[in-house]
Coordinates of C-alpha atoms in Angstrom, one line a residue:
X1057 CA 82.9 104.5 64.3
X1058 CA 82.6 108.2 63.1
X1059 CA 78.5 107.3 62.4
X1060 CA 78.3 105.9 66.0
X1061 CA 80.0 109.2 67.6
X1062 CA 77.6 110.9 65.5
X1063 CA 74.8 108.8 66.7
X1064 CA 75.8 109.6 70.4
X1065 CA 76.1 113.3 69.9
X1066 CA 72.5 113.2 68.0
X1067 CA 70.6 111.2 69.9
X1068 CA 68.5 111.6 73.0
X1069 CA 66.7 109.3 75.5
X1070 CA 66.7 105.5 74.9
X1071 CA 68.1 105.6 71.3
X1072 CA 71.3 107.7 73.1
X1073 CA 71.4 104.6 75.8
X1074 CA 71.7 102.0 72.7
X1075 CA 74.3 104.3 70.7
X1076 CA 76.2 104.2 74.5
X1077 CA 75.8 100.5 74.8
X1078 CA 76.7 99.5 71.2
X1079 CA 80.3 101.7 71.8
X1080 CA 80.7 99.9 75.2
X1081 CA 80.6 96.7 73.2
X1082 CA 83.0 97.9 70.7
X1083 CA 85.8 99.2 72.5
X1084 CA 85.8 96.0 75.3
X1085 CA 89.1 94.1 74.7
X1086 CA 90.1 96.2 71.9
X1087 CA 93.1 99.0 72.9
X1088 CA 93.3 100.0 69.4
X1089 CA 89.1 101.1 69.1
X1090 CA 89.7 102.9 72.4
X1091 CA 92.6 104.7 71.2
X1092 CA 90.6 105.7 68.2
X1093 CA 87.6 107.0 70.0
X1094 CA 89.6 109.1 72.4
X1095 CA 91.3 110.5 69.5
X1096 CA 88.2 111.2 68.2
X1097 CA 87.3 113.3 71.5
X1098 CA 85.0 110.8 72.9
X1099 CA 86.0 111.9 76.1
X1100 CA 84.0 115.6 75.3
X1101 CA 81.2 113.7 74.7
X1102 CA 80.9 111.5 77.6
X1103 CA 81.5 114.8 80.1
X1104 CA 78.6 116.1 78.6
X1105 CA 76.5 113.4 78.8
X1106 CA 77.6 113.4 82.4
X1107 CA 76.9 116.9 83.1
X1108 CA 73.8 117.6 81.2
X1109 CA 70.8 118.0 83.2
X1110 CA 68.4 116.7 80.3
X1111 CA 70.4 113.5 80.5
X1112 CA 68.9 109.8 81.2
X1113 CA 70.4 108.6 84.1
X1114 CA 70.5 105.3 82.0
X1115 CA 73.2 107.1 79.7
X1116 CA 75.2 108.7 82.2
X1117 CA 75.8 104.6 83.5
X1118 CA 76.7 103.5 79.8
X1119 CA 78.9 106.7 79.9
X1120 CA 80.6 105.7 83.2
X1121 CA 81.0 101.9 82.1
X1122 CA 82.8 103.3 78.8
X1123 CA 84.8 105.8 81.0
X1124 CA 85.9 102.7 83.4
X1125 CA 86.7 100.1 80.2
X1126 CA 88.8 103.0 78.5
X1127 CA 90.8 103.6 82.1
X1128 CA 91.8 100.2 82.4
X1129 CA 94.2 100.3 79.7
X1130 CA 96.3 102.0 81.8
X1131 CA 98.3 105.2 82.3
X1132 CA 98.3 106.0 78.7
X1133 CA 94.6 106.5 78.8
X1134 CA 94.3 107.6 82.7
X1135 CA 96.1 110.7 81.9
X1136 CA 94.0 111.6 79.1
X1137 CA 90.7 111.2 81.3
X1138 CA 92.4 113.0 84.2
X1139 CA 93.0 115.8 81.4
X1140 CA 90.0 116.3 80.7
X1141 CA 88.5 117.1 83.6
X1142 CA 86.4 114.1 83.7
X1143 CA 87.1 113.7 87.6
X1144 CA 85.4 116.3 88.9
X1145 CA 81.9 115.3 87.1
X1146 CA 82.5 112.0 88.4
X1147 CA 82.5 113.3 92.0
X1148 CA 79.9 115.6 91.5
X1149 CA 77.4 112.4 90.8
X1150 CA 77.3 110.9 94.0
X1151 CA 76.9 114.5 95.2
X1152 CA 73.7 115.3 93.3
X1153 CA 71.0 114.0 95.9
X1154 CA 68.8 112.2 93.1
X1155 CA 71.8 109.8 92.1
X1156 CA 70.7 106.5 92.1
X1157 CA 72.8 103.5 94.1
X1158 CA 73.3 101.9 90.8
X1159 CA 75.1 105.5 89.1
X1160 CA 76.6 106.0 92.3
X1161 CA 78.1 102.6 92.4
X1162 CA 79.1 102.6 88.8
X1163 CA 80.6 106.8 89.8
X1164 CA 82.8 105.0 92.6
X1165 CA 83.8 102.3 90.0
X1166 CA 85.1 104.3 87.1
X1167 CA 86.7 106.7 90.1
X1168 CA 88.8 103.6 91.4
X1169 CA 89.6 102.1 88.2
X1170 CA 91.0 105.9 87.0
X1171 CA 93.1 106.9 89.8
X1172 CA 94.3 103.6 90.8
X1173 CA 96.9 103.7 87.3
X1174 CA 96.9 108.2 87.3
X1175 CA 100.4 109.2 86.8
X1176 CA 99.8 112.2 89.6
X1177 CA 97.7 111.6 92.7
X1178 CA 94.4 113.7 92.8
X1179 CA 92.6 115.8 95.7
X1180 CA 89.5 114.6 96.7
X1181 CA 86.7 117.4 96.9
X1182 CA 85.4 117.9 100.8
X1183 CA 82.2 117.6 99.8
X1184 CA 83.0 113.4 98.6
X1185 CA 84.8 113.1 101.4
X1186 CA 82.1 113.6 104.2
X1187 CA 80.1 111.3 101.9
X1188 CA 83.0 108.8 102.2
X1189 CA 82.9 108.7 105.4
X1190 CA 78.8 107.8 105.4
X1191 CA 79.6 105.3 103.4
X1192 CA 82.5 103.2 105.2
X1193 CA 80.3 103.9 108.3
X1194 CA 77.9 101.9 107.5
X1195 CA 80.2 99.0 106.9
X1196 CA 81.3 98.9 111.3
X1197 CA 77.3 97.4 111.3
X1198 CA 78.8 93.8 110.2
X1199 CA 74.8 93.2 109.1
X1200 CA 75.7 95.7 106.1
X1201 CA 74.4 94.5 102.8
X1202 CA 76.9 93.1 99.9
X1203 CA 75.8 96.3 98.0
X1204 CA 77.2 98.6 100.9
X1205 CA 80.3 96.4 101.3
X1206 CA 81.4 96.7 97.4
X1207 CA 80.7 100.5 97.7
X1208 CA 82.9 100.6 100.3
X1209 CA 85.5 99.0 98.9
X1210 CA 85.7 101.0 96.2
X1211 CA 85.8 104.3 98.4
X1212 CA 88.3 102.9 100.2
X1213 CA 90.7 102.2 96.7
X1214 CA 90.0 105.8 96.1
X1215 CA 91.1 106.6 99.5
X1216 CA 94.3 104.7 98.9
X1217 CA 94.9 106.1 95.5
X1218 CA 94.6 109.6 96.2
X1219 CA 95.8 109.1 100.3
X1220 CA 99.6 109.8 99.8
X1221 CA 99.5 113.7 99.5
X1222 CA 100.5 114.9 103.1
X1223 CA 97.4 117.7 102.2
X1224 CA 94.9 114.9 101.7
X1225 CA 95.8 112.6 104.5
X1226 CA 95.4 115.3 106.9
X1227 CA 91.9 116.2 105.8
X1228 CA 91.4 112.5 105.9
X1229 CA 92.1 112.1 109.2
X1230 CA 90.4 115.0 110.3
X1231 CA 87.1 113.9 108.7
X1232 CA 87.4 110.5 111.2
X1233 CA 88.0 108.2 107.8
X1234 CA 91.4 106.8 109.8
X1235 CA 89.2 105.8 112.8
X1236 CA 86.8 104.7 110.5
X1237 CA 89.7 102.6 108.1
X1238 CA 91.4 101.2 111.5
X1239 CA 87.5 100.0 113.1
X1240 CA 87.1 98.1 109.8
X1241 CA 90.4 96.4 110.4
X1242 CA 89.4 95.1 113.6
X1243 CA 86.2 94.0 112.8
X1244 CA 87.2 92.1 109.7
X1245 CA 90.7 90.9 110.9
X1246 CA 88.5 87.2 111.7
X1247 CA 86.4 85.8 108.8
X1248 CA 86.5 82.4 109.0
X1249 CA 82.8 82.0 110.1
X1250 CA 81.2 83.8 107.2
X1251 CA 78.9 82.5 104.0
X1252 CA 80.6 82.4 100.7
X1253 CA 78.6 85.7 99.8
X1254 CA 80.0 87.4 102.7
X1255 CA 83.2 86.3 102.8
X1256 CA 83.8 87.4 99.3
X1257 CA 82.5 91.0 99.8
X1258 CA 84.2 91.3 103.5
X1259 CA 87.6 90.4 102.0
X1260 CA 87.3 93.2 98.8
X1261 CA 86.8 95.6 101.6
X1262 CA 89.9 94.6 104.4
X1263 CA 91.8 94.2 101.2
X1264 CA 91.1 97.7 100.4
X1265 CA 90.9 99.5 103.7
X1266 CA 94.5 98.2 104.2
X1267 CA 95.5 99.6 101.1
X1268 CA 94.1 102.9 102.0
X1269 CA 95.5 102.8 105.5
X1270 CA 98.9 102.1 103.8
X1271 CA 98.7 105.2 102.0
X1272 CA 97.5 107.4 105.2
X1273 CA 100.1 106.2 107.2
X1274 CA 102.8 106.0 104.6
X1275 CA 105.7 109.3 105.1
X1276 CA 103.4 110.3 108.0
X1277 CA 104.8 109.7 111.7
X1278 CA 101.5 110.5 113.1
X1279 CA 99.3 108.9 111.6
X1280 CA 101.4 105.5 111.8
X1281 CA 101.4 106.3 115.6
X1282 CA 98.1 106.3 115.7
X1283 CA 97.5 102.9 113.9
X1284 CA 100.0 101.4 115.9
X1285 CA 98.9 102.7 119.0
X1286 CA 94.8 101.1 118.4
X1287 CA 93.1 99.3 120.9
X1288 CA 96.4 99.7 123.2
X1289 CA 95.2 99.9 127.0
X1290 CA 95.5 104.0 127.6
X1291 CA 97.2 103.4 130.3
X1292 CA 99.9 101.1 130.1
X1293 CA 103.0 102.5 129.9
X1294 CA 105.0 99.3 129.5
X1295 CA 106.7 99.1 125.7
X1296 CA 106.7 95.6 126.6
X1297 CA 102.5 95.3 126.1
X1298 CA 100.6 93.5 123.4
X1299 CA 100.1 96.0 120.6
X1300 CA 96.7 94.8 119.2
X1301 CA 97.0 96.6 116.0
X1302 CA 100.4 95.4 115.2
X1303 CA 99.2 92.0 115.9
X1304 CA 96.7 92.1 114.0
X1305 CA 98.2 93.4 111.0
X1306 CA 101.3 90.7 111.3
X1307 CA 98.6 87.9 111.3
X1308 CA 97.0 89.3 108.1
X1309 CA 100.4 89.9 106.4
X1310 CA 100.1 85.7 106.3
X1311 CA 96.2 86.2 105.5
X1312 CA 95.8 83.4 102.0
X1313 CA 94.6 86.7 100.0
X1314 CA 98.0 88.0 98.1
X1315 CA 96.7 91.4 98.1
X1316 CA 95.5 91.5 102.1
X1317 CA 99.1 90.3 102.8
X1318 CA 100.6 93.8 101.0
X1319 CA 98.2 96.2 102.3
X1320 CA 99.1 94.4 105.7
X1321 CA 103.3 94.7 104.9
X1322 CA 102.7 97.8 103.5
X1323 CA 101.0 98.9 106.8
X1324 CA 103.5 97.6 109.1
X1325 CA 106.6 99.0 106.8
X1326 CA 105.3 102.0 107.2
X1327 CA 104.8 102.1 110.9
X1328 CA 108.5 100.4 111.2
X1329 CA 109.9 103.6 109.2
X1330 CA 108.0 105.8 111.7
X1331 CA 109.5 104.6 114.6
X1332 CA 105.8 103.5 115.8
X1333 CA 106.7 99.7 116.2
X1334 CA 108.5 98.7 119.6
X1335 CA 112.2 97.2 119.3
X1336 CA 110.0 93.9 120.4
X1337 CA 108.2 93.9 117.0
X1338 CA 111.5 94.5 114.6
X1339 CA 112.1 90.9 115.2
X1340 CA 108.4 89.7 113.8
X1341 CA 108.8 92.3 110.5
X1342 CA 112.6 90.7 110.2
X1343 CA 111.0 86.7 109.9
X1344 CA 107.3 87.5 108.8
X1345 CA 107.2 90.5 106.9
X1346 CA 110.5 90.1 104.5
X1347 CA 109.9 86.9 103.6
X1348 CA 106.9 87.2 102.8
X1349 CA 107.3 90.5 100.8
X1350 CA 110.3 88.2 99.2
X1351 CA 107.8 85.5 98.0
X1352 CA 105.3 88.2 97.0
X1353 CA 108.1 88.9 94.1
X1354 CA 106.8 86.1 92.3
X1355 CA 103.5 87.1 91.6
X1356 CA 101.9 89.4 89.2
X1357 CA 103.6 92.4 87.8
X1358 CA 100.9 94.5 90.0
X1359 CA 101.8 92.7 92.7
X1360 CA 105.4 92.5 92.3
X1361 CA 106.2 96.3 91.6
X1362 CA 103.6 97.0 95.0
X1363 CA 105.8 94.1 96.7
X1364 CA 109.4 95.2 95.6
X1365 CA 108.4 99.6 96.6
X1366 CA 107.1 98.1 100.3
X1367 CA 110.7 96.1 100.6
X1368 CA 112.4 99.1 99.6
X1369 CA 110.8 101.3 101.9
X1370 CA 111.1 98.6 104.7
X1371 CA 115.1 98.2 104.4
X1372 CA 115.6 102.1 104.1
X1373 CA 118.0 103.1 106.3
X1374 CA 117.4 100.3 108.4
X1375 CA 121.1 97.1 109.0
X1376 CA 118.6 94.9 110.7
X1377 CA 116.0 94.8 107.6
X1378 CA 118.9 94.8 105.0
X1379 CA 120.5 92.0 106.8
X1380 CA 117.2 90.0 107.1
X1381 CA 116.8 90.8 103.2
X1382 CA 119.6 90.1 101.7
X1383 CA 120.2 86.5 104.1
X1384 CA 116.6 85.5 102.1
X1385 CA 118.8 86.2 99.4
X1386 CA 116.4 89.0 97.9
X1387 CA 119.0 89.9 95.7
X1388 CA 119.7 87.1 93.8
X1389 CA 116.0 87.4 93.1
X1390 CA 116.2 90.9 92.0
X1391 CA 118.9 89.8 89.5
X1392 CA 116.5 87.6 88.2
X1393 CA 113.6 90.4 87.6
X1394 CA 115.6 92.5 85.8
X1395 CA 116.9 90.0 83.6
X1396 CA 113.6 88.6 82.4
X1397 CA 112.2 91.7 82.1
X1398 CA 115.2 92.8 80.1
X1399 CA 114.8 89.9 77.7
X1400 CA 111.1 89.6 77.1
X1401 CA 110.6 93.5 76.3
X1402 CA 107.3 94.0 74.5
X1403 CA 105.7 97.2 73.6
X1404 CA 102.1 96.5 74.8
X1405 CA 103.8 96.1 78.1
X1406 CA 106.5 99.2 78.3
X1407 CA 104.6 100.6 81.1
X1408 CA 104.2 97.8 83.2
X1409 CA 107.9 97.1 82.5
X1410 CA 109.0 100.6 83.7
X1411 CA 107.2 100.3 86.5
X1412 CA 109.2 97.0 87.5
X1413 CA 112.5 98.5 86.3
X1414 CA 112.2 100.9 88.2
X1415 CA 111.2 99.2 92.0
X1416 CA 113.8 96.8 91.7
X1417 CA 116.5 99.7 91.1
X1418 CA 115.1 101.2 94.2
X1419 CA 114.9 98.3 96.2
X1420 CA 118.9 97.3 95.3
X1421 CA 119.8 101.5 96.2
X1422 CA 118.4 100.9 99.3
X1423 CA 119.5 97.5 100.2
X1424 CA 123.4 98.9 99.4
X1425 CA 123.4 101.9 100.9
X1426 CA 125.5 101.0 103.6
X1427 CA 127.2 97.4 103.7
X1428 CA 130.1 96.2 101.1
X1429 CA 129.0 92.7 101.6
X1430 CA 125.2 93.4 100.1
X1431 CA 127.1 95.8 97.1
X1432 CA 129.2 92.7 96.5
X1433 CA 126.5 90.6 95.8
X1434 CA 124.8 93.1 93.6
X1435 CA 128.3 92.7 91.6
X1436 CA 128.4 89.2 92.0
X1437 CA 124.6 89.1 90.6
X1438 CA 125.7 90.6 87.4
X1439 CA 123.4 93.9 87.8
X1440 CA 125.9 96.2 87.4
X1441 CA 125.2 96.1 83.4
X1442 CA 121.5 96.5 83.9
X1443 CA 122.1 99.7 86.1
X1444 CA 124.5 101.2 83.3
X1445 CA 121.7 100.2 80.8
X1446 CA 118.8 102.1 82.9
X1447 CA 120.3 105.4 82.8
X1448 CA 119.5 105.8 79.0
X1449 CA 116.3 104.5 80.1
X1450 CA 113.6 106.4 78.0
X1451 CA 111.8 106.7 81.5
X1452 CA 113.1 109.5 83.7
X1453 CA 111.5 107.4 87.0
X1454 CA 114.2 104.4 86.1
X1455 CA 117.0 107.0 85.2
X1456 CA 116.5 108.5 88.2
X1457 CA 116.2 104.8 90.2
X1458 CA 119.6 103.9 88.9
X1459 CA 121.1 107.2 89.5
X1460 CA 120.0 106.1 93.0
X1461 CA 122.0 102.8 92.9
X1462 CA 124.7 104.2 91.3
X1463 CA 125.2 106.7 94.5
X1464 CA 124.8 103.4 97.1
X1465 CA 127.5 101.2 94.9
X1466 CA 130.0 103.8 94.4
X1467 CA 130.0 104.4 98.3
X1468 CA 132.3 101.4 98.4
X1469 CA 135.9 101.9 97.1
X1470 CA 137.0 99.1 95.5
X1471 CA 133.7 98.7 93.5
X1472 CA 134.2 102.4 92.5
X1473 CA 137.2 102.1 91.1
X1474 CA 137.1 98.7 89.3
X1475 CA 133.3 97.6 88.7
X1476 CA 131.9 100.9 88.1
X1477 CA 135.1 102.0 85.7
X1478 CA 134.8 98.7 83.7
X1479 CA 130.9 99.3 83.3
X1480 CA 131.5 102.7 81.6
X1481 CA 129.2 104.3 84.2
X1482 CA 130.7 107.8 83.8
X1483 CA 130.0 108.5 80.3
X1484 CA 126.0 108.1 80.8
X1485 CA 125.9 109.4 84.2
X1486 CA 127.7 112.8 82.6
X1487 CA 124.8 113.1 80.3
X1488 CA 122.4 112.9 83.2
X1489 CA 123.5 116.1 84.4
X1490 CA 122.1 118.2 81.9
X1491 CA 119.2 115.9 81.7
X1492 CA 115.4 117.8 80.8
X1493 CA 113.6 116.2 83.8
X1494 CA 114.4 117.8 87.0
X1495 CA 114.2 114.5 89.1
X1496 CA 116.9 113.2 87.1
X1497 CA 119.6 116.2 87.0
X1498 CA 119.0 116.0 90.9
X1499 CA 119.8 112.1 91.4
X1500 CA 122.6 112.3 88.9
X1501 CA 124.5 115.3 90.5
X1502 CA 124.4 113.3 93.9
X1503 CA 125.8 110.3 92.1
X1504 CA 128.7 112.2 90.6
X1505 CA 129.4 113.6 94.2
X1506 CA 131.5 110.0 95.0
X1507 CA 132.7 110.0 91.6
X1508 CA 134.8 113.0 91.9
X1509 CA 136.6 112.3 95.2
X1510 CA 140.2 112.7 95.0
X1511 CA 140.5 108.8 94.7
X1512 CA 137.7 108.3 92.2
X1513 CA 139.5 106.8 89.0
X1514 CA 136.5 108.9 87.6
X1515 CA 137.0 112.3 89.0
X1516 CA 139.5 113.4 85.9
X1517 CA 137.4 112.1 83.1
X1518 CA 133.8 113.8 84.8
X1519 CA 136.1 116.8 85.1
X1520 CA 137.4 117.0 81.8
X1521 CA 134.0 116.7 79.9
X1522 CA 133.0 119.9 82.2
X1523 CA 131.1 118.8 85.5
X1524 CA 132.6 121.4 87.4
X1525 CA 130.7 124.3 85.1
X1526 CA 127.6 122.4 85.4
X1527 CA 128.0 121.9 89.0
X1528 CA 128.8 125.5 89.3
X1529 CA 125.2 126.3 87.1
X1530 CA 123.3 124.2 89.4
X1531 CA 125.0 125.3 92.5
X1532 CA 122.8 128.7 91.6
X1533 CA 119.6 126.9 90.4
X1534 CA 116.2 127.5 92.2
X1535 CA 115.5 124.0 93.3
X1536 CA 116.9 123.4 96.3
X1537 CA 117.4 119.4 96.0
X1538 CA 119.4 120.4 92.7
X1539 CA 121.2 122.9 94.9
X1540 CA 121.7 121.0 97.7
X1541 CA 123.5 117.6 95.9
X1542 CA 125.2 120.4 93.2
X1543 CA 127.4 122.1 96.3
X1544 CA 128.0 118.6 98.1
X1545 CA 129.4 117.7 94.7
X1546 CA 131.3 120.7 94.5
X1547 CA 132.6 119.9 98.2
X1548 CA 133.8 117.0 97.5
X1549 CA 136.0 118.2 93.7
X1550 CA 137.9 120.6 96.7
X1551 CA 138.3 118.4 99.0
X1552 CA 142.0 117.3 98.9
X1553 CA 142.3 118.9 95.7
X1554 CA 145.3 120.6 94.5
X1555 CA 145.5 124.8 94.9
X1556 CA 144.3 125.0 91.2
X1557 CA 141.6 123.0 91.3
X1558 CA 140.1 124.9 94.6
X1559 CA 140.8 128.5 92.6
X1560 CA 139.1 127.1 89.6
X1561 CA 135.9 125.9 92.0
X1562 CA 135.3 129.5 93.1
X1563 CA 136.4 131.6 90.5
X1564 CA 133.9 129.2 88.8
X1565 CA 131.1 129.2 91.4
X1566 CA 131.8 133.1 92.3
X1567 CA 133.0 134.2 95.4
X1568 CA 129.4 136.1 96.3
X1569 CA 127.5 133.1 95.6
X1570 CA 129.3 130.5 98.2
X1571 CA 128.8 133.5 100.6
X1572 CA 125.4 133.5 99.6
X1573 CA 125.0 129.9 100.0
X1574 CA 126.6 129.7 103.2
X1575 CA 123.0 131.8 104.4
X1576 CA 120.8 129.8 101.6
X1577 CA 116.9 129.1 103.1
X1578 CA 117.7 125.6 103.5
X1579 CA 119.9 124.7 105.9
X1580 CA 121.3 121.2 104.1
X1581 CA 122.5 123.5 101.3
X1582 CA 123.9 125.9 103.9
X1583 CA 126.3 123.1 106.0
X1584 CA 127.3 121.9 102.2
X1585 CA 128.2 125.6 101.2
X1586 CA 130.5 125.8 104.5
X1587 CA 132.3 122.9 104.0
X1588 CA 132.9 123.9 100.8
X1589 CA 134.7 126.7 102.5
X1590 CA 136.2 124.4 105.3
X1591 CA 137.8 122.0 102.3
X1592 CA 139.4 124.4 100.5
X1593 CA 141.2 126.0 103.2
X1594 CA 142.2 122.9 104.3
X1595 CA 146.2 121.7 102.9
X1596 CA 148.1 124.6 102.1
X1597 CA 148.6 127.9 103.8
X1598 CA 148.1 129.6 100.7
X1599 CA 143.9 128.0 100.2
X1600 CA 143.0 130.4 103.2
X1601 CA 145.0 133.1 101.4
X1602 CA 143.0 132.6 98.2
X1603 CA 139.5 133.0 100.4
X1604 CA 140.2 135.4 102.9
X1605 CA 141.7 137.7 100.0
X1606 CA 138.7 137.1 97.3
X1607 CA 135.9 136.9 100.5
X1608 CA 137.4 139.5 102.9
X1609 CA 138.5 138.7 106.4
X1610 CA 135.4 140.4 107.9
X1611 CA 132.6 138.8 105.5
X1612 CA 134.3 135.0 106.3
X1613 CA 134.5 136.0 110.8
X1614 CA 130.5 137.6 110.0
X1615 CA 129.6 134.3 108.5
X1616 CA 131.3 132.5 111.2
X1617 CA 130.0 134.2 114.2
X1618 CA 126.5 133.9 112.7
X1619 CA 126.9 130.1 112.1
X1620 CA 128.4 129.4 115.8
X1621 CA 125.4 130.8 117.5
X1622 CA 123.1 128.6 115.1
X1623 CA 120.9 126.3 116.6
X1624 CA 121.5 123.7 114.0
X1625 CA 124.2 121.0 115.2
X1626 CA 126.0 120.8 111.6
X1627 CA 125.8 124.4 111.3
X1628 CA 127.5 124.6 114.6
X1629 CA 130.2 121.9 113.4
X1630 CA 131.2 123.3 110.1
X1631 CA 131.7 126.5 111.3
X1632 CA 134.0 124.9 114.2
X1633 CA 136.0 122.9 111.8
X1634 CA 136.7 126.8 109.1
X1635 CA 138.9 128.0 112.8
X1636 CA 140.0 125.2 112.9
X1637 CA 141.9 125.3 109.5
X1638 CA 142.1 129.1 109.7
X1639 CA 143.9 128.1 113.3
X1640 CA 146.0 125.4 111.7
X1641 CA 147.8 128.3 109.4
X1642 CA 150.4 130.6 110.1
X1643 CA 150.3 133.4 112.9
X1644 CA 148.6 135.6 110.8
X1645 CA 145.8 133.8 110.5
X1646 CA 146.0 132.2 113.5
X1647 CA 145.9 135.9 115.0
X1648 CA 142.7 136.5 113.2
X1649 CA 140.7 133.9 115.2
X1650 CA 142.4 135.3 118.6
X1651 CA 141.6 138.6 118.6
X1652 CA 137.7 137.6 118.2
X1653 CA 136.4 138.0 121.7
X1654 CA 133.3 136.8 120.3
X1655 CA 134.2 133.6 118.8
X1656 CA 136.5 132.4 121.2
X1657 CA 133.8 132.7 123.6
X1658 CA 131.2 130.6 121.6
X1659 CA 134.4 127.9 121.3
X1660 CA 134.2 127.8 125.5
X1661 CA 130.8 127.6 125.3
X1662 CA 130.3 124.9 122.6
X1663 CA 133.3 122.2 123.9
X1664 CA 130.1 121.2 126.5
X1665 CA 128.0 121.0 123.7
X1666 CA 125.8 117.1 123.4
X1667 CA 127.4 116.5 120.0
X1668 CA 130.9 114.5 120.0
X1669 CA 131.8 116.5 116.3
X1670 CA 131.0 120.0 118.1
X1671 CA 133.3 119.2 121.5
X1672 CA 136.1 117.4 119.2
X1673 CA 136.2 120.1 116.8
X1674 CA 136.1 123.2 119.6
X1675 CA 139.2 121.0 121.0
X1676 CA 141.2 120.9 117.8
X1677 CA 140.6 125.1 117.3
X1678 CA 142.2 125.4 120.7
X1679 CA 145.2 123.0 120.0
X1680 CA 145.6 124.3 116.3
X1681 CA 145.8 127.7 118.3
X1682 CA 148.1 126.9 120.9
X1683 CA 150.2 124.5 119.5
X1684 CA 153.1 125.8 117.2
X1685 CA 156.1 124.1 115.7
X1686 CA 160.2 125.0 116.1
X1687 CA 159.8 127.6 113.3
X1688 CA 156.3 129.3 115.7
X1689 CA 154.7 129.6 112.1
X1690 CA 153.9 126.1 111.2
X1691 CA 150.8 124.5 113.2
X1692 CA 149.4 121.5 113.5
X1693 CA 146.7 120.6 110.6
X1694 CA 143.7 118.5 112.3

């Protein structure tokens, strides 16, 4: 095989074509041979062939076929291909005027194959985007040739792989691609009268276009709304009028082609999450899309993984969708998938199994976020041992998903006190607080939040292991998500805690750090830091003194004044409840608030606030400032 590499390097013209064709034939179906050639610098050789102006076009085509074959192994190979800089040279091919249609098609096929299994979304160069517009626009004419349909389907596949990056989503939409994709869906939704060959190619095109639309509308409210409102009368203001595009997608969600069903369901899920689907259509999603996604869990690994991710996204933060899924017995099905994957492990399926486990756990986390009934279904399905095992999984993505499951399940006091304790979740979760992977650490901090509350039987075990010190370190981290979850956990640690625990937290964190967190660039971190103060001073009067003596009365008042004038309701609420607890102290504590006209004026102003919690907090401030018991030193505690 070394001789073959040498032949490719040293030969030219037809001899090089023959050597490349020989290599292509040798590696097809042989992953070990592919690994050998990658280890022996075949990628650098192929890049040289693609970039050299002296290379025959047939040599370039054979080189691209080899790249496509290598990429078909999956992520372990595509990561090497991307890191070698191959994508740039493939994109350059169809931006060169002299490239033939065969070379362009081969390049598009290679890009679609590589990008579909790449771990990180790549960006499409701007010149390529405008070339893609031309290819896709041709298909808006129903008289396009099979090769044009095929090229367009490859372009749509590339967009699907790259279109989830926010910057790329905007760039692609601004180029006109989003409008063209919508038009293609409308044109080819009905393929019943087409001849077999045309039906084959338009089905592939429609499939790829739906997945591209799903990518471009994912987490992008404006794009999702644009798709949902397509072909709707511009003069209609009636929400009960028909939304043609939603009706088309609901129809395609029942298409005979499995992948088309999946793409249409993905688009509908994105629209639902963005609020672009009128309420009258939500029942269709419950009765059509949810059951379809659940049935797709019986399909191949790739379809199963995609269906799981769409299902998890669709049910997130939605009682009605969670209910529809759980009523359809989805948790039992998820349990069966986990049991099957964990009992049929094989080295060659490692990456695929990891993705399935991750997707199942994400779905479970989303389904069990709100209701104890669904959490109990998870317990009864014997899924908890799989979650505990996944906390120690080799894949960081699986560990993150397991942490999210833990967080959802631990919201149930009953499950927290029994099933999670019995499953031995404390030790593996604690280890993840110092995981090398940032996303894992962040997810672990979020999971620990519920485990350190005063009613948690795991609180003392986690604290004894040194969780406090770790959380205080994470609260100072540069990463805002990790910082947020760490401060959130500290808020729960000091909630209803003994004074000694509160002092330990404040001293370990640092009083100056706490005040800095109150002015953090992230509003959510500010809110949690203010709630740390709120929970520290709640309860014993000496807790108020600890904070005032170490931070200083003037600094605390300055923080309160600033936060009461915030434009964020959650910050105003947190500041008001700090006032509530200071006012629940002794006369000296009450006077601190009473003597501050600016604070009192803010309280009076916010008493008519639109938010219930803000109004309620203002009333408690006034009650605590004016209501003393017989000793005149004890104020009612809110």
